[in-house]
Amino acid sequence: MKKVFVSLEYPGEAVGRLAEKYEVVVFREERLPTRRELLEGAAGSSAVISTVADSIDREFIDLLPDLKIVSNCGVGYENVDVAYATEKGVMVTNTPDVLTETTADLAWALIFAVARRVVEADTYVRSGKFKTWHPSLLMGRNVHGKTLGVFGMGRIGSAVARRASGFGMKVLYHNRRRNEVSEKETGAEYAEFPRLLEESDFLVIASPLNDGTRGRFGAEEFRKMKRSSIIVNVGRGPIIKEAELAAALEEGVIWGAGLDVYEKEPEVDPGLLHLPNTVLLPHIGSAARETREDMIDMAVTSVELALDGKTPEHIVNPEVLERPK
Ligand code: DGY
């Protein structure tokens, strides 16, 4: 019987489907598997359902001679050595689309939380400080009517931009390539990177991590942004140089930040932790029950297809099909 290893437990019934045909081993602790637990748990597997937190590298792939598919439960897959998987005839799949709208919702939650100081205000009430209404109590910034900048106009960036029309906002975006479909759909205007920095009131990062985006936002970029601006990151942590962001926030170079992802996740730069103008979330962009069920369902479907000798829909290394295992 073929073995499938699932590196974490998921809500919903999808993983149960696999147990009808395969030996299924699920890492059921409420924490990530250690490297050793990952390697031991996955030993002998033909398929692995992994997450962004599992390093699926050469060592891992070499230890699993029967491996046919790494089904990564998430849209990002920088945790997988895709080139090496391809070389070894291993399919790699991800779970796009199903989490797009959910992640865009969270970007807006961060925009509002930072702009209107929602977390600070909640703490203020809970700690018994609310004694009277006052005209200058916890003043934030307006969102409506401002300029939204989107860095990375893919699926999630476009969904973030689409929501802006309800708030009467102008939308600028920067992308490796112009996205004319999204321009038509959202009314967004393409901007060169310096213009995006200079004109955005809210700058949302929604791009994947790659050589072109790693470390793209640092002290120099923050200095070009408006002092009243807010930066939000729902893409990947290493796109921002986190220590430089902490310094920029501390010095008032920009007004605030909302982060769902971190440079050295799950570590957070200590300089950010005490800043009131920063909202910090633990990478929950797609963490809505329905979405998480859809993601694991998609990841399981990819495994079922691959082990049946078929091609999964969301294969990120289609060139592997020319060198089947
Ligand atoms: C994604 O889907 O890439 C999320 O960030 C979780 O990995």
XYZ file of N, CA, C and O in Angstrom, residues 7 15 23 26 48 58 70 87 96 103 109 145-146 153 172 196 228-229 298 301 323:
84
model
N 1.844 16.585 6.954
C 2.739 17.125 7.985
C 2.029 17.885 9.103
O 2.679 18.294 10.066
N -8.712 14.612 4.217
C -7.609 13.664 4.446
C -8.164 12.249 4.641
O -7.551 11.262 4.212
N -2.074 4.155 2.950
C -1.675 4.263 4.359
C -1.418 5.751 4.597
O -0.593 6.349 3.894
N -0.493 11.074 9.655
C -0.672 12.516 9.883
C 0.118 12.908 11.127
O 0.023 12.222 12.158
N 3.450 13.510 -0.202
C 3.568 14.281 1.028
C 2.698 15.520 0.894
O 2.748 16.204 -0.128
N 16.681 19.069 -0.812
C 17.361 17.911 -1.427
C 17.388 16.716 -0.494
O 17.094 15.599 -0.889
N 4.827 16.272 -4.114
C 4.790 17.126 -2.927
C 3.613 18.056 -3.148
O 3.631 18.889 -4.063
N 14.092 17.630 -11.158
C 15.203 16.762 -11.574
C 14.944 15.311 -11.156
O 15.292 14.374 -11.875
N -3.704 27.438 -5.220
C -4.073 28.832 -5.516
C -5.589 29.004 -5.567
O -6.336 28.039 -5.405
N -7.439 35.983 1.744
C -6.204 36.713 2.046
C -6.382 38.207 1.778
O -5.884 39.060 2.524
N -8.337 43.953 6.607
C -8.437 43.970 8.080
C -7.220 44.701 8.651
O -7.334 45.509 9.578
N -11.148 57.400 0.135
C -10.676 58.537 -0.653
C -9.160 58.620 -0.818
O -8.655 59.524 -1.492
N -8.424 57.693 -0.215
C -6.959 57.764 -0.289
C -6.433 56.944 -1.475
O -7.204 56.372 -2.239
N 0.644 42.476 -8.416
C -0.750 42.471 -8.881
C -1.079 41.113 -9.495
O -1.400 41.003 -10.669
N -3.022 52.383 -7.368
C -1.801 52.251 -8.178
C -1.256 50.846 -7.932
O -1.477 50.275 -6.866
N 5.064 54.352 -6.947
C 4.241 53.587 -5.994
C 4.600 53.991 -4.557
O 3.737 54.199 -3.715
N 2.894 59.879 6.375
C 1.562 59.448 6.855
C 1.185 58.064 6.341
O 0.079 57.597 6.584
N 2.099 57.395 5.633
C 1.691 56.152 4.960
C 1.746 54.928 5.881
O 2.427 54.905 6.905
N -8.139 20.625 -1.984
C -7.384 20.751 -3.232
C -6.061 19.983 -3.147
O -5.652 19.304 -4.093
N -6.841 16.310 -3.455
C -7.199 15.970 -4.842
C -5.934 15.833 -5.698
O -5.828 14.919 -6.531
N 9.555 13.968 -17.728
C 10.483 12.975 -17.155
C 9.805 12.227 -16.013
O 10.185 12.358 -14.851
